Amino acid sequence: MNFLSNLISGLSLGSIYALIALGYTMVYGIAKMLNFAHGDIIMVGAFTCVVFITNMGMHPAVGVLASVVVCVVVGVLVERIAYKPLRSAPPLSVLITAIGVSYFLQSLAQLIFGTNQKSFPKFISLSPITIGQLTIKGESVVTMAVTVVIMAALTLFISKTRMGKAMRAVSEDKQAAELMGISVNRTITITFAIGSALASVAGSFYGLTYGFVGPYSGSMPGIKAFVAAVFGGIGSIPGAMLGGILLGVIENMAKAYISTELSDAIVFGVLIAVLLVKPTGLLGKKTNEKV
Amino acid sequence: MKKNLFQNMKKTSRKNLVTYLICFSFFAAVRIMGATDNLTRHFSSLLVPICINVILAVSLNLVIGFLGELSLGHAGFMSVGAYAGCLFAIKFKEILPAAVRLPLAMLVGGMVAALFGLLVGIPVLRLKGDYLAIVTLAFGEILRSVIINLNFTGGASGLKGTPQDATFTAGFAAVILTLFVILNLADSKHGRAIMSLRENAIAASSVGINANGYKLMVFSLSAFFAGIAGVLYGSSVSILSASTFDYNKSIEILVMVVLGGMGSIRGSVIAAALITILPESMRALADYRMLIYALALIVMMILGTSEKFMLLRHALSPRRLLSKAVKHFRYKKEGQNNG
């Protein structure tokens, strides 16, 4: 029973990682860049929830909606101001810019909210569900349910709509897509908007799970979600979902059965092991180098 | 026209000479200030950190600027070197005098860090670009959590009792040694091979350059010097704590390399020194320091790829303006002679 409850909290943590990893993987697939600042969008989303729900006393639904809007605006602004001028720049410059943006968001949050962590409003208070000896936290159920719904909607969006088709086309071949009349810039902007919206939802769940949010809250889940995206094969949407959930389960199991302090090291160790065996991740496509 | 010795030199040796001159004149200035009692206590406490950061930035520049790969785990190598060197120094505290102990500790720290550099280098051979960056980051984080959980490293409370051997002279000697090795490497056959890998790895291997061998060499050499910097750091603080060597430390070194200019050793030296001194002297801006770093990174990258800005920079470069002025002056003079 203990194993089962560990598994379920691992799945719940993994759902959060999967939501964040989707943002990484979509942006990588389309803009071929690592958006290092993606993790900090989670922090922006969580702080917006705190401001709207705790400080302004709004209804939680309004707060969550506001955090989605704020994150989308921040994500699109970052893309327009910092990343767009670097479309044809070498990958190293883009990565360094993304690190710069991540630092910028963190230090800005620190100037506004201070270094101390703020407590996150517990706006979902469900009583734990008990099946026999197994108890499942209400938040875990909500997190997993919402994640499943979002993933299904995203898969439908990518495979059925015109915009989804455009996204697939751009990730396949940017120039060919442009020749077919697809606006590459608009597609990239929309990808950033979707990724940021997912990150803001993940931010709310993250806040609910841990109860606190600080200026650096986004960096660790961000890096781990990135690990999850690489784990599943960066650029692949099912890969990000699988990688995120697996990573959450591995982390929780490591915490429960090996060592709490070493759990991060184990997560990173798994990443290195996977990359050594499969350099493109679990579901990643192998690309042949052309001269 | 008879050329003097300075003009007769190869262009690269001339550039390197200027770099050495900058370092030596800084050293001399500090010594003179020290002798005439003009050195504030605050500034003298920054001298060793300046040396440490210069070594770190120069050695990271070898990976980023010359090999063209991004390493986000430089602080990890620094920590391994620091712990190895400090444990060595503690063991031989009674037996060896400080003048022998510190160089030996540096050697030990450097060697151990280089070994870890090789260890990281092996996945490097299979990965590149963003994947490589994230693996180096992962290595750094793993090292940090493992060190915190080990007993002989002092665990979370840190390592105490390292003899305080790090002096400015020792640090300066280490800086000069680092510069000597890396500048000579850059100007050698091997250096050109490394830079050709940065420009086009496929083309380089097609003319017979051993890409894997050179990548391993760069990673272990860079780790070696990071280890030396770590030993200097460990011998200058009373408690060596693993939490210092986190991801942010690696980013700080990256900022120095980027601000100094990727691939420019002299730039790394100057940027590392300035980034160490400036925040301490601008206490009022302390809260905004990270914000300024972040903006500097973004603006540098955007301007660096903007063609208009590069043209403007070229047009306004001091050397060009100077040579233009000289030509103008000469032309005028000749005109007067003829007329």
XYZ file of C-alpha atoms in Angstrom:
630
model
C 0.000 0.000 0.000
C 2.884 2.276 0.830
C 4.331 1.593 -2.588
C 1.019 2.461 -4.266
C 0.654 5.776 -2.446
C 4.263 6.660 -3.321
C 3.507 5.788 -6.918
C 0.447 8.031 -6.958
C 2.225 11.037 -5.474
C 4.996 10.372 -8.003
C 2.423 10.430 -10.786
C 1.043 13.697 -9.478
C 4.507 15.285 -9.358
C 5.224 13.790 -12.773
C 2.084 15.438 -14.194
C 3.455 18.825 -13.164
C 6.811 18.049 -14.770
C 5.038 16.844 -17.896
C 3.077 20.108 -18.199
C 6.303 22.120 -17.983
C 8.231 19.717 -20.232
C 5.594 20.174 -22.939
C 6.497 23.858 -23.119
C 10.193 23.058 -23.483
C 9.658 20.427 -26.109
C 7.190 22.426 -28.238
C 9.470 25.459 -28.314
C 12.466 23.267 -29.098
C 10.630 21.462 -31.857
C 9.568 24.674 -33.550
C 12.158 27.342 -32.782
C 15.076 24.882 -32.285
C 16.071 26.670 -29.121
C 16.267 25.796 -25.444
C 14.073 28.230 -23.597
C 15.950 28.238 -20.336
C 13.607 30.890 -18.961
C 10.629 28.551 -19.223
C 11.024 27.410 -15.618
C 10.751 30.970 -14.404
C 7.417 31.379 -16.138
C 6.136 28.874 -13.538
C 7.314 31.225 -10.821
C 5.632 34.191 -12.551
C 2.387 32.216 -12.706
C 2.545 31.185 -9.061
C 3.268 34.756 -7.908
C 0.356 36.082 -9.978
C -1.912 33.595 -8.178
C -0.592 34.816 -4.822
C -1.184 38.475 -5.743
C -4.704 37.932 -7.082
C -5.992 35.412 -4.553
C -4.203 36.298 -1.303
C -3.501 40.013 -1.698
C -6.548 41.105 -3.701
C -8.943 38.501 -2.332
C -10.311 37.454 -5.709
C -12.012 34.178 -6.477
C -9.455 31.375 -7.145
C -10.820 30.832 -10.651
C -10.158 34.498 -11.484
C -6.676 34.160 -10.004
C -5.802 31.104 -12.076
C -7.198 32.712 -15.215
C -5.216 35.887 -14.502
C -2.037 33.861 -14.020
C -2.569 32.194 -17.394
C -3.022 35.608 -19.052
C 0.022 37.139 -17.318
C 2.215 34.153 -18.228
C 1.129 34.223 -21.860
C 1.892 37.955 -22.056
C 5.298 37.516 -20.396
C 6.161 34.519 -22.583
C 5.226 36.296 -25.809
C 7.025 39.503 -24.771
C 10.184 37.551 -23.960
C 10.017 35.837 -27.321
C 9.451 39.106 -29.196
C 12.082 41.179 -27.401
C 14.860 38.722 -26.602
C 14.625 35.725 -28.913
C 13.251 37.109 -32.184
C 16.343 39.199 -33.040
C 18.415 36.026 -32.649
C 16.560 33.798 -35.124
C 19.620 33.256 -37.302
C 22.219 33.492 -34.525
C 24.362 30.516 -33.466
C 22.676 28.257 -30.856
C 25.214 29.223 -28.204
C 24.167 32.903 -28.326
C 20.496 31.946 -28.094
C 21.126 29.706 -25.102
C 23.084 32.433 -23.312
C 20.283 34.925 -24.023
C 17.776 32.485 -22.555
C 19.926 32.155 -19.434
C 19.977 35.949 -19.287
C 16.174 36.097 -19.491
C 15.905 33.505 -16.731
C 18.171 35.592 -14.511
C 16.243 38.714 -15.408
C 12.878 37.238 -14.373
C 14.341 35.866 -11.133
C 15.989 39.097 -10.089
C 12.936 41.129 -11.063
C 10.752 38.895 -8.884
C 13.253 39.279 -6.090
C 13.115 43.081 -6.347
C 9.299 43.077 -6.314
C 8.504 40.338 -3.793
C 11.725 40.107 -1.749
C 13.865 37.041 -1.145
C 11.507 35.392 1.326
C 9.100 32.746 0.167
C 5.417 33.638 0.190
C 2.811 31.124 1.216
C 0.618 29.945 -1.606
C -3.182 30.049 -1.114
C -4.686 26.570 -0.726
C -7.649 27.189 -2.981
C -8.512 23.548 -3.586
C -9.341 21.836 -0.335
C -10.633 18.379 -1.047
C -10.749 15.731 1.596
C -8.391 12.834 0.903
C -9.951 9.861 -0.847
C -9.650 6.569 0.999
C -9.821 3.238 -0.804
C -9.186 0.461 1.691
C -5.875 1.357 3.317
C -4.839 3.633 0.461
C -5.326 7.380 0.909
C -4.908 9.751 -2.000
C -4.585 13.497 -1.524
C -7.340 15.528 -3.171
C -4.831 17.848 -4.856
C -3.103 14.880 -6.472
C -6.374 13.743 -8.034
C -7.136 17.231 -9.380
C -3.574 17.643 -10.714
C -3.647 14.350 -12.571
C -7.165 14.861 -13.911
C -6.434 18.360 -15.219
C -3.161 17.188 -16.763
C -4.883 14.355 -18.601
C -7.525 16.750 -19.955
C -4.885 19.293 -21.046
C -2.775 16.630 -22.749
C -5.752 15.247 -24.633
C -6.760 18.759 -25.730
C -3.204 19.563 -26.823
C -2.883 16.347 -28.821
C -6.184 17.112 -30.573
C -5.076 20.692 -31.230
C -1.781 19.595 -32.764
C -3.276 16.859 -34.917
C -6.620 18.349 -35.999
C -6.481 22.148 -36.265
C -4.936 24.330 -38.969
C -2.621 25.964 -36.460
C -1.489 22.553 -35.222
C -0.754 21.528 -38.769
C 1.251 24.729 -39.252
C 3.220 23.948 -36.104
C 4.079 20.474 -37.324
C 5.092 21.911 -40.671
C 7.363 24.551 -39.141
C 9.055 22.000 -36.905
C 9.618 19.760 -39.909
C 11.152 22.373 -42.195
C 11.005 26.083 -41.490
C 11.836 27.307 -44.989
C 9.512 24.926 -46.784
C 6.714 25.907 -44.412
C 7.312 29.572 -45.161
C 7.137 28.860 -48.898
C 3.758 27.199 -48.344
C 2.457 30.462 -46.917
C 2.753 29.702 -43.224
C 3.775 32.669 -41.110
C 6.708 31.215 -39.183
C 6.922 34.116 -36.748
C 3.256 33.878 -35.851
C 3.535 30.121 -35.366
C 6.510 30.558 -33.044
C 4.669 33.233 -31.042
C 1.624 30.984 -30.634
C 3.877 28.118 -29.540
C 5.395 30.325 -26.876
C 1.900 31.414 -25.783
C 0.716 27.799 -25.414
C 3.890 26.763 -23.610
C 3.584 29.661 -21.163
C -0.093 28.911 -20.504
C 0.818 25.297 -19.664
C 3.619 26.544 -17.412
C 1.219 28.823 -15.533
C -1.135 25.893 -14.864
C 1.877 23.890 -13.701
C 2.824 26.856 -11.484
C -0.565 26.778 -9.738
C -0.292 23.047 -9.095
C 3.297 23.393 -7.957
C 2.235 26.075 -5.485
C -0.614 23.878 -4.249
C 1.692 20.892 -3.783
C 4.492 22.688 -1.952
C 2.571 25.548 -0.361
C 5.270 28.166 -0.957
C 6.593 30.293 -3.784
C 9.816 32.337 -3.980
C 11.809 34.085 -6.727
C 13.859 30.934 -7.353
C 10.979 28.472 -7.078
C 10.866 28.049 -10.827
C 14.463 27.107 -11.488
C 14.577 23.587 -9.996
C 11.260 22.322 -11.456
C 12.279 24.057 -14.682
C 15.585 22.206 -14.880
C 13.922 18.928 -13.935
C 11.201 19.382 -16.530
C 13.919 20.079 -19.032
C 15.557 16.816 -17.980
C 12.165 15.171 -18.502
C 11.878 16.643 -21.996
C 15.355 15.422 -22.928
C 14.602 12.084 -21.295
C 11.540 11.594 -23.484
C 13.284 12.954 -26.563
C 13.221 16.712 -26.975
C 10.921 17.904 -29.746
C 8.536 15.004 -29.248
C 5.229 15.823 -27.536
C 4.351 12.274 -26.383
C 7.995 12.031 -25.273
C 7.599 15.035 -22.967
C 4.468 13.545 -21.389
C 6.121 10.164 -20.865
C 9.418 11.688 -19.700
C 7.703 14.005 -17.220
C 5.634 11.270 -15.622
C 8.549 8.812 -15.473
C 10.784 11.461 -13.941
C 8.220 12.313 -11.254
C 7.848 8.634 -10.347
C 11.637 8.067 -10.295
C 12.170 11.124 -8.104
C 9.478 10.114 -5.620
C 10.673 6.525 -5.455
C 14.265 7.686 -4.925
C 13.063 9.942 -2.118
C 11.067 7.179 -0.503
C 13.474 4.257 -0.808
C 17.012 5.620 -1.277
C 17.710 9.088 0.102
C 15.953 12.437 0.150
C 19.175 14.420 -0.254
C 20.429 12.339 -3.142
C 17.139 12.324 -5.083
C 18.230 15.214 -7.328
C 21.538 13.513 -8.028
C 19.672 10.323 -8.957
C 17.375 12.217 -11.333
C 20.356 13.806 -13.091
C 22.206 10.489 -13.096
C 19.273 8.870 -14.897
C 19.383 11.657 -17.478
C 23.078 11.097 -18.176
C 22.589 7.327 -18.382
C 19.718 7.707 -20.859
C 21.653 10.143 -23.018
C 24.663 7.833 -23.082
C 22.548 4.978 -24.392
C 20.079 6.940 -26.477
C 21.480 10.399 -27.293
C 18.100 11.562 -28.650
C 16.029 10.405 -25.686
C 13.379 7.698 -25.388
C 11.028 8.765 -28.189
C 13.271 11.237 -30.000
C 13.878 11.018 -33.708
C 17.376 10.294 -34.855
C 18.597 12.921 -37.264
C 21.376 12.213 -39.679
C 23.982 14.866 -40.107
C 24.229 16.200 -43.621
C 27.329 17.798 -45.024
C 61.332 51.962 -42.813
C 63.149 50.289 -39.958
C 60.814 48.311 -37.732
C 61.361 47.979 -34.020
C 61.254 44.752 -32.055
C 57.609 45.163 -31.134
C 56.558 45.571 -34.762
C 58.709 42.652 -35.855
C 56.805 40.220 -33.632
C 54.052 37.990 -34.849
C 50.675 39.623 -34.419
C 49.564 36.998 -31.882
C 52.699 37.293 -29.772
C 52.202 41.053 -29.768
C 48.653 40.585 -28.527
C 49.785 38.118 -25.877
C 52.525 40.475 -24.728
C 49.922 43.171 -24.095
C 47.887 40.706 -22.019
C 50.896 39.805 -19.895
C 51.795 43.500 -19.532
C 48.294 44.282 -18.243
C 48.617 41.546 -15.605
C 52.129 42.492 -14.534
C 51.323 46.191 -14.313
C 48.276 45.379 -12.173
C 50.508 43.265 -9.931
C 53.135 46.017 -9.733
C 50.511 48.674 -9.015
C 49.090 46.621 -6.156
C 52.577 45.995 -4.738
C 53.472 49.704 -4.900
C 50.153 50.646 -3.302
C 50.832 48.056 -0.625
C 54.329 49.368 0.039
C 53.104 52.954 0.338
C 50.155 51.943 2.542
C 47.562 53.043 0.020
C 45.878 49.673 -0.121
C 42.560 49.598 1.709
C 41.802 46.496 3.695
C 38.680 46.049 1.613
C 40.531 46.093 -1.691
C 43.254 43.753 -0.504
C 40.597 41.230 0.490
C 39.526 41.209 -3.162
C 42.951 40.410 -4.601
C 42.795 36.622 -4.239
C 39.172 36.440 -5.516
C 40.284 38.422 -8.579
C 42.985 35.822 -9.309
C 40.499 32.975 -8.771
C 37.931 34.488 -11.115
C 40.509 35.297 -13.780
C 41.674 31.662 -13.815
C 38.086 30.413 -13.917
C 37.063 32.738 -16.736
C 40.153 32.051 -18.836
C 39.768 28.294 -18.462
C 36.046 28.365 -19.272
C 36.823 30.496 -22.298
C 38.906 27.622 -23.587
C 35.749 25.485 -23.786
C 33.287 28.172 -24.867
C 35.414 30.468 -26.986
C 37.871 28.053 -28.585
C 36.002 24.743 -28.734
C 32.592 26.399 -29.145
C 30.756 24.148 -26.695
C 28.833 25.463 -23.712
C 29.765 24.059 -20.314
C 27.457 24.874 -17.412
C 29.356 22.760 -14.892
C 32.525 24.743 -14.397
C 31.754 25.287 -10.722
C 31.554 21.508 -10.338
C 35.150 21.044 -11.503
C 36.162 23.898 -9.232
C 34.558 22.161 -6.260
C 36.210 18.792 -6.973
C 39.602 20.476 -7.232
C 38.971 22.518 -4.100
C 38.083 19.488 -2.004
C 40.944 17.342 -3.320
C 43.513 20.102 -2.817
C 42.242 21.111 0.614
C 42.135 17.529 1.903
C 45.711 17.167 0.690
C 46.754 20.404 2.386
C 45.111 19.353 5.669
C 46.909 15.976 5.585
C 50.306 17.578 5.049
C 49.703 20.605 7.272
C 52.461 19.699 9.741
C 54.902 18.072 7.332
C 55.287 20.581 4.501
C 55.948 24.345 4.632
C 53.340 26.603 3.015
C 55.543 27.422 0.028
C 55.626 23.748 -0.994
C 52.191 22.788 0.269
C 50.140 25.189 -1.841
C 51.711 24.366 -5.237
C 51.434 20.645 -4.465
C 47.822 21.054 -3.338
C 47.106 22.947 -6.558
C 48.664 20.155 -8.570
C 46.606 17.527 -6.743
C 43.397 19.553 -7.055
C 44.079 20.228 -10.716
C 44.796 16.594 -11.493
C 41.667 15.332 -9.744
C 39.545 17.964 -11.491
C 41.129 17.011 -14.830
C 40.191 13.400 -14.166
C 36.593 14.469 -13.657
C 36.906 16.559 -16.800
C 37.758 13.381 -18.699
C 34.795 11.670 -17.061
C 32.472 14.411 -18.301
C 34.319 14.438 -21.599
C 33.240 10.920 -22.453
C 29.527 11.745 -22.876
C 30.683 14.918 -24.600
C 31.900 12.817 -27.475
C 28.381 11.627 -28.168
C 26.517 14.849 -27.502
C 26.731 18.401 -28.634
C 25.195 21.820 -28.307
C 22.243 22.057 -25.967
C 22.420 18.421 -24.870
C 26.037 18.844 -23.888
C 25.234 22.003 -21.917
C 22.565 20.228 -19.931
C 24.775 17.203 -19.225
C 27.512 19.439 -17.826
C 24.884 21.176 -15.687
C 23.669 17.785 -14.466
C 27.235 16.730 -13.617
C 27.756 19.892 -11.589
C 24.556 19.327 -9.620
C 25.380 15.639 -9.022
C 28.847 16.527 -7.722
C 27.362 19.092 -5.364
C 24.768 16.756 -3.875
C 27.265 13.900 -3.561
C 29.835 16.110 -1.793
C 27.191 17.304 0.662
C 26.342 13.672 1.470
C 29.894 12.433 1.944
C 31.536 12.267 5.345
C 35.174 13.021 4.635
C 34.279 16.284 2.857
C 32.672 17.647 5.998
C 29.168 17.177 4.581
C 26.676 20.020 4.675
C 28.518 21.930 7.396
C 31.614 22.286 5.208
C 35.308 21.476 5.381
C 37.256 23.259 8.115
C 40.934 23.492 8.991
C 42.499 24.101 5.604
C 45.742 26.079 6.077
C 45.247 29.638 4.804
C 48.029 29.577 2.231
C 46.481 31.601 -0.572
C 48.310 34.903 -1.018
C 48.065 37.419 -3.822
C 51.534 36.454 -5.056
C 50.589 32.774 -5.207
C 47.347 33.627 -6.968
C 49.167 35.881 -9.401
C 51.673 33.140 -10.194
C 48.783 30.758 -10.887
C 47.173 33.348 -13.190
C 50.393 33.785 -15.160
C 50.830 30.014 -15.430
C 47.244 29.634 -16.699
C 47.688 32.432 -19.214
C 51.009 31.012 -20.376
C 49.587 27.552 -21.025
C 46.349 28.677 -22.631
C 47.786 31.487 -24.755
C 50.506 29.195 -26.080
C 48.000 26.443 -26.726
C 45.756 28.830 -28.645
C 48.657 29.887 -30.830
C 49.812 26.351 -31.606
C 48.884 23.675 -34.092
C 46.588 22.156 -31.468
C 44.895 25.478 -30.803
C 44.117 25.924 -34.469
C 42.776 22.374 -34.605
C 40.463 23.144 -31.678
C 39.232 26.333 -33.327
C 38.616 24.502 -36.585
C 36.326 22.137 -34.675
C 34.379 25.174 -33.516
C 34.014 26.512 -37.035
C 32.965 23.271 -38.693
C 33.419 19.937 -36.972
C 32.689 17.840 -40.063
C 35.122 19.740 -42.270
C 37.768 19.574 -39.559
C 37.506 15.807 -39.161
C 37.589 15.376 -42.926
C 41.087 16.862 -42.993
C 42.239 14.458 -40.323
C 41.718 16.361 -37.087
C 40.996 14.001 -34.218
C 37.805 15.617 -32.935
C 37.302 13.298 -29.964
C 40.875 13.586 -28.768
C 40.863 17.371 -28.900
C 37.507 17.655 -27.174
C 38.723 15.467 -24.326
C 41.916 17.483 -24.122
C 40.056 20.791 -23.901
C 37.633 19.515 -21.277
C 40.314 18.066 -19.036
C 42.634 21.059 -19.424
C 39.843 23.478 -18.623
C 38.859 21.353 -15.628
C 42.500 21.268 -14.500
C 42.654 25.047 -14.229
C 39.208 25.206 -12.638
C 40.590 22.793 -10.038
C 43.572 25.075 -9.404
C 41.210 28.003 -8.915
C 39.210 25.823 -6.537
C 42.294 25.070 -4.420
C 43.094 28.796 -4.265
C 39.540 29.440 -3.150
C 39.627 26.632 -0.596
C 42.891 27.961 0.862
C 41.443 31.455 1.234
C 38.211 30.700 3.102
C 37.904 29.287 6.611
C 34.995 26.964 5.778
C 34.753 25.289 2.385
C 31.089 24.616 1.742
C 29.767 22.672 -1.245
C 26.719 24.891 -1.591
C 28.959 27.677 -2.966
C 29.548 25.686 -6.132
C 26.025 25.661 -7.487
C 24.604 26.386 -10.879
C 24.660 30.137 -10.199
C 28.428 30.068 -9.719
C 28.832 28.458 -13.134
C 26.600 31.142 -14.625
C 28.656 33.875 -12.963
C 31.785 32.533 -14.679
C 29.854 32.327 -17.930
C 28.876 35.999 -17.564
C 32.560 36.920 -17.239
C 33.464 35.006 -20.379
C 30.594 36.455 -22.385
C 31.169 40.048 -21.253
C 34.889 39.764 -21.979
C 34.156 38.351 -25.392
C 34.042 34.654 -26.251
C 37.430 33.580 -27.559
C 39.272 36.624 -26.208
C 41.605 35.712 -23.347
C 42.467 39.321 -22.585
C 38.769 40.142 -22.470
C 38.162 37.336 -19.962
C 40.965 38.623 -17.727
C 39.633 42.173 -17.697
C 35.974 41.173 -17.351
C 36.730 38.770 -14.491
C 38.664 41.442 -12.610
C 35.993 44.088 -13.173
C 33.100 41.805 -12.218
C 34.912 40.963 -8.991
C 35.678 44.584 -8.108
C 32.606 46.474 -9.335
C 29.793 44.896 -7.265
C 31.842 45.408 -4.115
C 32.461 49.047 -4.874
C 28.875 49.759 -5.881
C 27.069 48.714 -2.748
C 24.138 50.971 -3.583
C 23.440 48.929 -6.683
C 23.742 45.603 -4.851
C 20.057 44.763 -5.243
C 20.189 45.462 -8.949
C 23.396 43.522 -9.579
C 21.768 40.367 -10.911
C 19.328 42.434 -12.956
C 22.244 44.274 -14.569
C 24.081 40.998 -15.272
C 20.967 39.566 -16.899
C 20.362 42.623 -19.067
C 24.049 42.731 -20.016
C 23.918 39.114 -21.200
C 20.796 39.681 -23.296
C 21.930 42.995 -24.792
C 25.422 41.656 -25.597
C 23.963 38.692 -27.443
C 21.419 40.716 -29.405
C 23.934 43.408 -30.359
C 26.528 40.776 -31.245
C 24.292 39.322 -33.919
C 22.917 42.625 -35.199
C 24.673 43.528 -38.439
C 24.016 47.254 -38.085
C 25.651 47.333 -34.672
C 28.678 45.380 -35.851
C 29.172 47.853 -38.717
C 28.863 50.760 -36.293
C 31.332 49.120 -33.936
C 33.773 48.586 -36.734
C 33.435 52.206 -37.841
C 33.959 53.517 -34.319
C 36.753 51.194 -33.228
C 39.586 53.222 -31.645
C 42.258 51.552 -33.745
C 40.488 52.420 -36.978
C 39.830 55.999 -35.927
C 43.480 56.365 -34.901
C 44.853 54.998 -38.160
C 42.434 57.217 -40.073
C 43.653 60.259 -38.162
C 47.280 59.320 -38.790
C 46.634 58.895 -42.531
C 44.831 62.203 -42.669
C 47.706 63.929 -40.899
C 50.323 62.335 -43.174
C 48.378 63.249 -46.263
C 48.191 66.863 -45.156
C 51.914 66.950 -44.398
C 52.810 65.492 -47.792
C 50.553 68.011 -49.467
C 52.384 70.842 -47.689
C 55.800 69.476 -48.715
C 54.796 69.222 -52.331
C 53.176 72.611 -52.433
